[in-house]
Amino acid sequence: MSEANGAGEGSALRYGVIGHPVAHSLSPVIQAAFAREAGLAIDYVRILSPLDGFADAAQRFFAEGGRGLNVTLPFKLAACAFCGPHASDRARLAGAVNWLAWTDEGPLGDNTDGIGLVGDLARLLAGADALRDQRVLLIGAGGAARGVVGPLLDRYPRSLTLVNRDPDKAAGLVSLFERPDVLGCTTFDALADASFDVVVNATSASIAGQRLPLPASLFDGVALAYDMMYAAEATPFLIEAGRAGARMTADGLGMLVEQAAESFRLWHGIAPETASVLHGLRLTLTSATVR
Ligand code: NDP
């Protein structure tokens, strides 16, 4: 695995992750582990795109022989536009693409964030059916939240409630799905009188170490409080949730590995084993901070 501008070399198939910034991305480590296990020769690079030059950078990568890209912040919406009509239904519904592959017809786009989240929730809650009949709160209405609403609904929760700092964005997202029987939104103020089984933080507040305006009562008896952000140390959201009575807390490292596994499967037709990769990444993340 190397860090480069996408130019091809040797016989390894070229893949990459494109973003701004991108140096922090763990995707090359994960994809390298999957490729080793599958016995595939793959060169997976980090590509730093100018903020105003995503389409050019992606186009150049594919023109130089690149086979596929993962897309990270802040280009998931631009990647959806880049694919035009060749984005999958779930990506178009999300309005966000984090997976690209080159085909004869041009770039094909998909969104693997939702599969990543529900896969990790199934791992943590011990079963693919674990969300059935559960009351789920999703905090946030940005790119990540948009990608996970559909896959969460596919797991038959009793209710899926969205809350966002900008309530119009949450209402707009809810309206895309036409599922008033299950899907709705609320306000931060109203959370004092609400209860849920699973609470998912899909905001970027944790990146800045910011606290969300959540009542402590929200976490009392909650089966799982999940923060999509991952870090060596527990985020403010997870610390508060644990103190206020959540029975289990988890960050998004497992989601990252699961969405990467789905990317790998879509590109290569092989579903990689994820448990050992997650374990290794967790150790790396923790020891990087201790040092
Ligand atoms: P976006 O920038 O698209 O959306 C940010 C969201 O966070 C918006 O809903 C925004 O609210 C909300 N927000 C930001 N700051 C605050 C705050 N201080 N208080 C309340 N709400 C706030 O980001 P993404 O959706 O792409 O990413 C969200 C998080 O998910 C990030 O932490 C990212 O790292 C993580 N993520 C993890 C993945 C994984 O595999 N583990 C995959 C994808 C994302 P508003 O609309 O009002 O501005």
mmCIF file of C-alpha atoms and ligand atoms in Angstrom:
data_model
loop_
_atom_site.group_PDB
_atom_site.id
_atom_site.type_symbol
_atom_site.label_atom_id
_atom_site.label_comp_id
_atom_site.label_asym_id
_atom_site.label_seq_id
_atom_site.Cartn_x
_atom_site.Cartn_y
_atom_site.Cartn_z
ATOM 1 C CA MET A 1 0.000 0.000 0.000
ATOM 2 C CA SER A 2 1.345 3.424 -0.808
ATOM 3 C CA GLU A 3 0.491 7.080 -0.647
ATOM 4 C CA ALA A 4 0.390 8.534 -4.136
ATOM 5 C CA ASN A 5 -1.565 10.585 -6.616
ATOM 6 C CA GLY A 6 -3.170 7.602 -8.258
ATOM 7 C CA ALA A 7 -0.651 6.910 -11.033
ATOM 8 C CA GLY A 8 -0.416 3.216 -11.906
ATOM 9 C CA GLU A 9 2.710 1.060 -11.493
ATOM 10 C CA GLY A 10 3.371 -2.670 -11.766
ATOM 11 C CA SER A 11 0.696 -5.345 -12.083
ATOM 12 C CA ALA A 12 -1.228 -4.767 -8.852
ATOM 13 C CA LEU A 13 -4.796 -3.572 -9.351
ATOM 14 C CA ARG A 14 -5.183 0.055 -8.331
ATOM 15 C CA TYR A 15 -7.768 1.152 -5.769
ATOM 16 C CA GLY A 16 -7.845 4.053 -3.366
ATOM 17 C CA VAL A 17 -9.590 6.329 -0.930
ATOM 18 C CA ILE A 18 -10.157 9.943 -1.926
ATOM 19 C CA GLY A 19 -10.849 12.758 0.522
ATOM 20 C CA HIS A 20 -9.651 16.019 2.016
ATOM 21 C CA PRO A 21 -8.020 15.447 4.425
ATOM 22 C CA VAL A 22 -7.211 11.795 3.824
ATOM 23 C CA ALA A 23 -3.919 11.118 5.626
ATOM 24 C CA HIS A 24 -5.797 9.834 8.694
ATOM 25 C CA SER A 25 -7.838 7.265 6.729
ATOM 26 C CA LEU A 26 -7.532 3.674 7.927
ATOM 27 C CA SER A 27 -9.022 2.335 4.683
ATOM 28 C CA PRO A 28 -5.612 1.363 3.158
ATOM 29 C CA VAL A 29 -4.788 -0.709 6.243
ATOM 30 C CA ILE A 30 -8.155 -2.456 6.158
ATOM 31 C CA GLN A 31 -8.187 -3.117 2.414
ATOM 32 C CA ALA A 32 -4.602 -4.425 2.579
ATOM 33 C CA ALA A 33 -5.605 -6.906 5.296
ATOM 34 C CA PHE A 34 -8.619 -8.087 3.275
ATOM 35 C CA ALA A 35 -6.482 -8.431 0.115
ATOM 36 C CA ARG A 36 -3.817 -10.449 1.971
ATOM 37 C CA GLU A 37 -6.448 -12.811 3.304
ATOM 38 C CA ALA A 38 -7.993 -13.211 -0.165
ATOM 39 C CA GLY A 39 -4.604 -13.594 -1.890
ATOM 40 C CA LEU A 40 -5.209 -10.608 -4.194
ATOM 41 C CA ALA A 41 -2.472 -8.232 -5.393
ATOM 42 C CA ILE A 42 -3.923 -4.791 -4.822
ATOM 43 C CA ASP A 43 -2.366 -1.370 -4.510
ATOM 44 C CA TYR A 44 -4.727 0.819 -2.460
ATOM 45 C CA VAL A 45 -3.604 4.435 -2.148
ATOM 46 C CA ARG A 46 -4.691 7.594 -0.375
ATOM 47 C CA ILE A 47 -5.637 10.396 -2.767
ATOM 48 C CA LEU A 48 -5.788 13.955 -1.491
ATOM 49 C CA SER A 49 -8.143 15.846 -3.763
ATOM 50 C CA PRO A 50 -8.362 19.646 -3.830
ATOM 51 C CA LEU A 51 -11.602 20.748 -2.164
ATOM 52 C CA ASP A 52 -12.889 22.164 -5.453
ATOM 53 C CA GLY A 53 -11.477 19.418 -7.670
ATOM 54 C CA PHE A 54 -13.089 16.101 -6.742
ATOM 55 C CA ALA A 55 -14.434 15.200 -10.204
ATOM 56 C CA ASP A 56 -11.098 15.969 -11.904
ATOM 57 C CA ALA A 57 -9.100 13.977 -9.343
ATOM 58 C CA ALA A 58 -11.432 10.971 -9.562
ATOM 59 C CA GLN A 59 -11.528 11.127 -13.361
ATOM 60 C CA ARG A 60 -7.709 11.223 -13.492
ATOM 61 C CA PHE A 61 -7.421 8.205 -11.193
ATOM 62 C CA PHE A 62 -9.715 6.134 -13.397
ATOM 63 C CA ALA A 63 -8.122 7.410 -16.635
ATOM 64 C CA GLU A 64 -4.768 6.166 -15.320
ATOM 65 C CA GLY A 65 -6.156 2.664 -14.782
ATOM 66 C CA GLY A 66 -7.630 2.872 -11.287
ATOM 67 C CA ARG A 67 -10.368 0.300 -10.669
ATOM 68 C CA GLY A 68 -12.223 1.638 -7.657
ATOM 69 C CA LEU A 69 -12.402 4.362 -5.039
ATOM 70 C CA ASN A 70 -13.758 4.777 -1.570
ATOM 71 C CA VAL A 71 -14.929 8.333 -1.004
ATOM 72 C CA THR A 72 -14.649 10.088 2.321
ATOM 73 C CA LEU A 73 -15.358 13.559 3.704
ATOM 74 C CA PRO A 74 -16.286 15.974 2.192
ATOM 75 C CA PHE A 75 -16.921 14.419 -1.222
ATOM 76 C CA LYS A 76 -19.731 11.874 -0.740
ATOM 77 C CA LEU A 77 -22.348 14.183 -2.267
ATOM 78 C CA ALA A 78 -20.013 15.192 -5.108
ATOM 79 C CA ALA A 79 -19.353 11.494 -5.762
ATOM 80 C CA CYS A 80 -23.103 10.920 -6.115
ATOM 81 C CA ALA A 81 -23.252 13.658 -8.769
ATOM 82 C CA PHE A 82 -20.114 12.185 -10.410
ATOM 83 C CA CYS A 83 -21.973 8.883 -11.020
ATOM 84 C CA GLY A 84 -25.053 10.526 -12.522
ATOM 85 C CA PRO A 85 -27.622 7.807 -13.281
ATOM 86 C CA HIS A 86 -25.162 5.054 -12.342
ATOM 87 C CA ALA A 87 -25.592 5.388 -8.573
ATOM 88 C CA SER A 88 -27.379 2.517 -6.838
ATOM 89 C CA ASP A 89 -30.900 3.065 -5.504
ATOM 90 C CA ARG A 90 -29.655 3.131 -1.917
ATOM 91 C CA ALA A 91 -26.929 5.666 -2.788
ATOM 92 C CA ARG A 92 -29.368 7.893 -4.668
ATOM 93 C CA LEU A 93 -31.807 7.784 -1.764
ATOM 94 C CA ALA A 94 -28.966 8.724 0.561
ATOM 95 C CA GLY A 95 -27.725 11.357 -1.897
ATOM 96 C CA ALA A 96 -24.243 10.145 -0.955
ATOM 97 C CA VAL A 97 -21.740 7.773 -2.579
ATOM 98 C CA ASN A 98 -18.749 6.303 -0.736
ATOM 99 C CA TRP A 99 -17.922 3.527 -3.233
ATOM 100 C CA LEU A 100 -16.988 3.904 -6.906
ATOM 101 C CA ALA A 101 -16.003 1.389 -9.562
ATOM 102 C CA TRP A 102 -15.123 2.004 -13.189
ATOM 103 C CA THR A 103 -17.249 0.268 -15.835
ATOM 104 C CA ASP A 104 -17.575 0.523 -19.610
ATOM 105 C CA GLU A 105 -20.438 2.933 -19.024
ATOM 106 C CA GLY A 106 -18.460 5.135 -16.647
ATOM 107 C CA PRO A 107 -18.343 5.326 -12.859
ATOM 108 C CA LEU A 108 -20.713 3.135 -10.855
ATOM 109 C CA GLY A 109 -21.574 4.394 -7.351
ATOM 110 C CA ASP A 110 -22.893 2.833 -4.168
ATOM 111 C CA ASN A 111 -23.160 3.582 -0.458
ATOM 112 C CA THR A 112 -21.847 0.981 1.998
ATOM 113 C CA ASP A 113 -22.199 3.043 5.213
ATOM 114 C CA GLY A 114 -25.634 1.625 6.024
ATOM 115 C CA ILE A 115 -24.547 -1.989 5.554
ATOM 116 C CA GLY A 116 -21.546 -1.140 7.739
ATOM 117 C CA LEU A 117 -23.682 0.204 10.563
ATOM 118 C CA VAL A 118 -26.308 -2.545 10.614
ATOM 119 C CA GLY A 119 -23.539 -5.159 10.344
ATOM 120 C CA ASP A 120 -21.793 -3.753 13.378
ATOM 121 C CA LEU A 121 -25.045 -3.388 15.341
ATOM 122 C CA ALA A 122 -25.788 -7.046 14.578
ATOM 123 C CA ARG A 123 -22.336 -7.981 15.908
ATOM 124 C CA LEU A 124 -22.783 -5.952 19.090
ATOM 125 C CA LEU A 125 -26.390 -6.923 19.741
ATOM 126 C CA ALA A 126 -25.727 -10.559 18.841
ATOM 127 C CA GLY A 127 -27.872 -11.117 15.793
ATOM 128 C CA ALA A 128 -28.953 -9.753 12.416
ATOM 129 C CA ASP A 129 -32.500 -9.618 13.791
ATOM 130 C CA ALA A 130 -31.508 -7.616 16.870
ATOM 131 C CA LEU A 131 -33.127 -4.365 15.711
ATOM 132 C CA ARG A 132 -36.508 -5.955 15.057
ATOM 133 C CA ASP A 133 -39.173 -4.230 17.145
ATOM 134 C CA GLN A 134 -36.612 -1.932 18.771
ATOM 135 C CA ARG A 135 -37.040 1.828 19.240
ATOM 136 C CA VAL A 136 -34.051 3.463 17.549
ATOM 137 C CA LEU A 137 -32.972 7.107 17.863
ATOM 138 C CA LEU A 138 -30.671 8.465 15.137
ATOM 139 C CA ILE A 139 -29.013 11.779 15.997
ATOM 140 C CA GLY A 140 -27.893 13.773 12.956
ATOM 141 C CA ALA A 141 -29.058 14.277 9.379
ATOM 142 C CA GLY A 142 -25.771 14.691 7.489
ATOM 143 C CA GLY A 143 -24.166 12.390 4.942
ATOM 144 C CA ALA A 144 -23.668 9.486 7.324
ATOM 145 C CA ALA A 145 -27.233 9.616 8.661
ATOM 146 C CA ARG A 146 -28.618 9.786 5.112
ATOM 147 C CA GLY A 147 -26.782 6.579 4.255
ATOM 148 C CA VAL A 148 -28.050 4.552 7.190
ATOM 149 C CA VAL A 149 -31.784 5.365 7.369
ATOM 150 C CA GLY A 150 -32.754 2.908 4.608
ATOM 151 C CA PRO A 151 -30.694 -0.038 5.919
ATOM 152 C CA LEU A 152 -31.962 0.611 9.478
ATOM 153 C CA LEU A 153 -35.573 0.541 8.224
ATOM 154 C CA ASP A 154 -34.798 -2.737 6.458
ATOM 155 C CA ARG A 155 -34.159 -4.288 9.912
ATOM 156 C CA TYR A 156 -37.786 -3.798 11.005
ATOM 157 C CA PRO A 157 -37.388 -1.499 14.031
ATOM 158 C CA ARG A 158 -40.586 -0.636 15.885
ATOM 159 C CA SER A 159 -39.667 3.014 15.397
ATOM 160 C CA LEU A 160 -36.820 5.041 13.928
ATOM 161 C CA THR A 161 -36.727 8.617 15.194
ATOM 162 C CA LEU A 162 -34.435 11.325 13.831
ATOM 163 C CA VAL A 163 -33.272 14.394 15.715
ATOM 164 C CA ASN A 164 -30.965 17.048 14.287
ATOM 165 C CA ARG A 165 -29.647 20.481 15.276
ATOM 166 C CA ASP A 166 -31.239 21.828 12.089
ATOM 167 C CA PRO A 167 -34.714 20.250 12.360
ATOM 168 C CA ASP A 168 -35.601 21.002 8.736
ATOM 169 C CA LYS A 169 -32.828 18.678 7.564
ATOM 170 C CA ALA A 170 -34.201 15.833 9.696
ATOM 171 C CA ALA A 171 -37.735 16.480 8.424
ATOM 172 C CA GLY A 172 -36.473 16.541 4.832
ATOM 173 C CA LEU A 173 -34.687 13.235 5.286
ATOM 174 C CA VAL A 174 -37.751 11.618 6.858
ATOM 175 C CA SER A 175 -39.939 12.794 3.982
ATOM 176 C CA LEU A 176 -37.761 10.944 1.442
ATOM 177 C CA PHE A 177 -38.776 7.541 2.780
ATOM 178 C CA GLU A 178 -42.575 7.790 3.078
ATOM 179 C CA ARG A 179 -42.686 5.477 6.084
ATOM 180 C CA PRO A 180 -44.777 7.438 8.632
ATOM 181 C CA ASP A 181 -45.693 4.148 10.362
ATOM 182 C CA VAL A 182 -42.092 3.751 11.580
ATOM 183 C CA LEU A 183 -40.035 6.818 10.694
ATOM 184 C CA GLY A 184 -40.440 10.234 12.295
ATOM 185 C CA CYS A 185 -38.477 13.082 13.817
ATOM 186 C CA THR A 186 -38.374 14.895 17.101
ATOM 187 C CA THR A 187 -36.567 17.785 18.798
ATOM 188 C CA PHE A 188 -33.768 17.759 21.362
ATOM 189 C CA ASP A 189 -36.177 19.360 23.890
ATOM 190 C CA ALA A 190 -38.713 16.559 23.456
ATOM 191 C CA LEU A 191 -36.120 13.862 24.223
ATOM 192 C CA ALA A 192 -36.637 14.427 27.961
ATOM 193 C CA ASP A 193 -39.960 12.567 27.695
ATOM 194 C CA ALA A 194 -38.861 9.864 25.243
ATOM 195 C CA SER A 195 -37.249 6.458 25.610
ATOM 196 C CA PHE A 196 -35.350 4.281 23.168
ATOM 197 C CA ASP A 197 -33.602 0.903 23.025
ATOM 198 C CA VAL A 198 -30.750 1.928 20.723
ATOM 199 C CA VAL A 199 -29.273 5.446 20.374
ATOM 200 C CA VAL A 200 -26.953 6.159 17.420
ATOM 201 C CA ASN A 201 -24.914 9.360 17.220
ATOM 202 C CA ALA A 202 -24.404 10.204 13.538
ATOM 203 C CA THR A 203 -23.310 13.793 14.174
ATOM 204 C CA SER A 204 -19.779 15.092 13.838
ATOM 205 C CA ALA A 205 -19.983 16.741 17.298
ATOM 206 C CA SER A 206 -17.588 14.167 18.768
ATOM 207 C CA ILE A 207 -14.857 15.119 16.287
ATOM 208 C CA ALA A 208 -14.709 18.560 17.874
ATOM 209 C CA GLY A 209 -15.153 17.085 21.360
ATOM 210 C CA GLN A 210 -18.523 18.852 21.587
ATOM 211 C CA ARG A 211 -21.415 17.717 23.770
ATOM 212 C CA LEU A 212 -24.880 17.187 22.377
ATOM 213 C CA PRO A 213 -27.868 18.650 24.267
ATOM 214 C CA LEU A 214 -29.130 15.252 25.433
ATOM 215 C CA PRO A 215 -30.947 14.628 28.737
ATOM 216 C CA ALA A 216 -29.284 11.999 30.957
ATOM 217 C CA SER A 217 -32.651 10.212 31.164
ATOM 218 C CA LEU A 218 -32.270 9.336 27.472
ATOM 219 C CA PHE A 219 -29.689 6.659 28.278
ATOM 220 C CA ASP A 220 -31.343 5.090 31.286
ATOM 221 C CA GLY A 221 -31.708 1.387 30.436
ATOM 222 C CA VAL A 222 -30.696 1.858 26.785
ATOM 223 C CA ALA A 223 -29.360 -1.422 25.356
ATOM 224 C CA LEU A 224 -26.724 0.272 23.168
ATOM 225 C CA ALA A 225 -25.392 3.799 22.715
ATOM 226 C CA TYR A 226 -23.358 3.953 19.502
ATOM 227 C CA ASP A 227 -21.142 6.776 18.245
ATOM 228 C CA MET A 228 -20.234 6.540 14.552
ATOM 229 C CA MET A 229 -17.022 8.374 15.266
ATOM 230 C CA TYR A 230 -14.130 6.182 16.379
ATOM 231 C CA ALA A 231 -11.108 7.104 18.450
ATOM 232 C CA ALA A 232 -8.599 5.629 20.848
ATOM 233 C CA GLU A 233 -10.510 7.077 23.759
ATOM 234 C CA ALA A 234 -14.231 7.135 24.459
ATOM 235 C CA THR A 235 -16.004 10.140 22.938
ATOM 236 C CA PRO A 236 -17.935 12.624 25.152
ATOM 237 C CA PHE A 237 -21.166 11.046 23.861
ATOM 238 C CA LEU A 238 -20.112 7.547 24.926
ATOM 239 C CA ILE A 239 -18.813 8.717 28.310
ATOM 240 C CA GLU A 240 -22.109 10.459 29.069
ATOM 241 C CA ALA A 241 -24.136 7.495 27.843
ATOM 242 C CA GLY A 242 -22.174 5.058 30.005
ATOM 243 C CA ARG A 243 -22.497 7.260 33.095
ATOM 244 C CA ALA A 244 -26.224 7.740 32.527
ATOM 245 C CA GLY A 245 -27.028 4.025 32.378
ATOM 246 C CA ALA A 246 -26.537 2.712 28.827
ATOM 247 C CA ARG A 247 -25.955 -1.039 29.130
ATOM 248 C CA MET A 248 -23.447 -1.060 26.247
ATOM 249 C CA THR A 249 -21.475 1.664 24.454
ATOM 250 C CA ALA A 250 -19.499 1.365 21.215
ATOM 251 C CA ASP A 251 -17.728 3.597 18.739
ATOM 252 C CA GLY A 252 -17.797 3.374 14.932
ATOM 253 C CA LEU A 253 -14.604 1.402 14.316
ATOM 254 C CA GLY A 254 -16.657 -1.736 13.696
ATOM 255 C CA MET A 255 -18.856 0.175 11.232
ATOM 256 C CA LEU A 256 -15.737 1.344 9.415
ATOM 257 C CA VAL A 257 -14.496 -2.231 9.029
ATOM 258 C CA GLU A 258 -17.916 -3.544 8.009
ATOM 259 C CA GLN A 259 -18.443 -0.845 5.354
ATOM 260 C CA ALA A 260 -14.928 -1.566 4.055
ATOM 261 C CA ALA A 261 -15.790 -5.273 3.870
ATOM 262 C CA GLU A 262 -18.884 -4.474 1.813
ATOM 263 C CA SER A 263 -16.726 -2.292 -0.487
ATOM 264 C CA PHE A 264 -14.273 -5.160 -0.910
ATOM 265 C CA ARG A 265 -17.105 -7.598 -1.644
ATOM 266 C CA LEU A 266 -18.622 -5.288 -4.268
ATOM 267 C CA TRP A 267 -15.265 -4.868 -6.030
ATOM 268 C CA HIS A 268 -13.908 -8.413 -5.807
ATOM 269 C CA GLY A 269 -16.884 -10.691 -5.143
ATOM 270 C CA ILE A 270 -15.313 -11.956 -1.930
ATOM 271 C CA ALA A 271 -16.806 -11.299 1.529
ATOM 272 C CA PRO A 272 -13.817 -10.901 3.865
ATOM 273 C CA GLU A 273 -13.641 -11.983 7.487
ATOM 274 C CA THR A 274 -13.831 -8.849 9.655
ATOM 275 C CA ALA A 275 -13.338 -9.854 13.302
ATOM 276 C CA SER A 276 -9.552 -10.198 13.225
ATOM 277 C CA VAL A 277 -9.121 -6.981 11.224
ATOM 278 C CA LEU A 278 -11.255 -5.078 13.734
ATOM 279 C CA HIS A 279 -9.265 -6.554 16.610
ATOM 280 C CA GLY A 280 -5.952 -5.550 15.003
ATOM 281 C CA LEU A 281 -7.151 -2.016 14.239
ATOM 282 C CA ARG A 282 -8.358 -1.540 17.798
ATOM 283 C CA LEU A 283 -4.960 -2.528 19.133
ATOM 284 C CA THR A 284 -3.199 -0.207 16.670
ATOM 285 C CA LEU A 285 -5.491 2.708 17.528
ATOM 286 C CA THR A 286 -5.004 2.240 21.265
ATOM 287 C CA SER A 287 -1.237 1.762 21.161
ATOM 288 C CA ALA A 288 -0.799 4.796 18.847
ATOM 289 C CA THR A 289 -2.236 6.962 21.608
ATOM 290 C CA VAL A 290 -0.383 5.328 24.475
ATOM 291 C CA ARG A 291 2.948 6.000 22.782
HETATM 292 P P1 NDP B 1 -21.785 15.772 7.967
HETATM 293 O O1 NDP B 1 -20.902 16.958 8.010
HETATM 294 O O2 NDP B 1 -22.437 15.414 6.682
HETATM 295 O O3 NDP B 1 -22.997 15.964 9.037
HETATM 296 C C1 NDP B 1 -22.726 16.428 10.325
HETATM 297 C C2 NDP B 1 -23.936 16.218 11.230
HETATM 298 O O4 NDP B 1 -23.549 16.517 12.566
HETATM 299 C C3 NDP B 1 -25.116 17.139 10.914
HETATM 300 O O5 NDP B 1 -26.313 16.469 11.208
HETATM 301 C C4 NDP B 1 -24.890 18.310 11.892
HETATM 302 O O6 NDP B 1 -26.053 18.999 12.235
HETATM 303 C C5 NDP B 1 -24.394 17.543 13.092
HETATM 304 N N1 NDP B 1 -23.575 18.322 14.034
HETATM 305 C C6 NDP B 1 -22.312 18.743 13.864
HETATM 306 N N2 NDP B 1 -21.876 19.389 14.976
HETATM 307 C C7 NDP B 1 -22.901 19.363 15.856
HETATM 308 C C8 NDP B 1 -23.073 19.862 17.183
HETATM 309 N N3 NDP B 1 -22.096 20.506 17.820
HETATM 310 N N4 NDP B 1 -24.258 19.659 17.795
HETATM 311 C C9 NDP B 1 -25.251 18.997 17.158
HETATM 312 N N5 NDP B 1 -25.158 18.505 15.902
HETATM 313 C C10 NDP B 1 -23.985 18.683 15.260
HETATM 314 O O7 NDP B 1 -20.913 14.566 8.530
HETATM 315 P P2 NDP B 1 -21.162 13.004 8.266
HETATM 316 O O8 NDP B 1 -22.608 12.747 8.375
HETATM 317 O O9 NDP B 1 -20.473 12.569 7.047
HETATM 318 O O10 NDP B 1 -20.358 12.337 9.499
HETATM 319 C C11 NDP B 1 -20.930 12.330 10.799
HETATM 320 C C12 NDP B 1 -20.085 11.480 11.724
HETATM 321 O O11 NDP B 1 -20.108 10.118 11.339
HETATM 322 C C13 NDP B 1 -18.604 11.863 11.760
HETATM 323 O O12 NDP B 1 -18.167 11.771 13.108
HETATM 324 C C14 NDP B 1 -17.935 10.825 10.909
HETATM 325 O O13 NDP B 1 -16.596 10.604 11.303
HETATM 326 C C15 NDP B 1 -18.792 9.609 11.251
HETATM 327 N N6 NDP B 1 -18.777 8.575 10.214
HETATM 328 C C16 NDP B 1 -18.287 7.346 10.569
HETATM 329 C C17 NDP B 1 -18.263 6.319 9.670
HETATM 330 C C18 NDP B 1 -17.754 4.979 10.084
HETATM 331 O O14 NDP B 1 -17.565 4.110 9.216
HETATM 332 N N7 NDP B 1 -17.535 4.763 11.369
HETATM 333 C C19 NDP B 1 -18.754 6.493 8.270
HETATM 334 C C20 NDP B 1 -19.266 7.828 8.011
HETATM 335 C C21 NDP B 1 -19.249 8.810 8.955
HETATM 336 P P3 NDP B 1 -26.620 20.207 11.289
HETATM 337 O O15 NDP B 1 -27.270 19.543 10.138
HETATM 338 O O16 NDP B 1 -27.574 20.926 12.167
HETATM 339 O O17 NDP B 1 -25.416 21.021 10.902
#
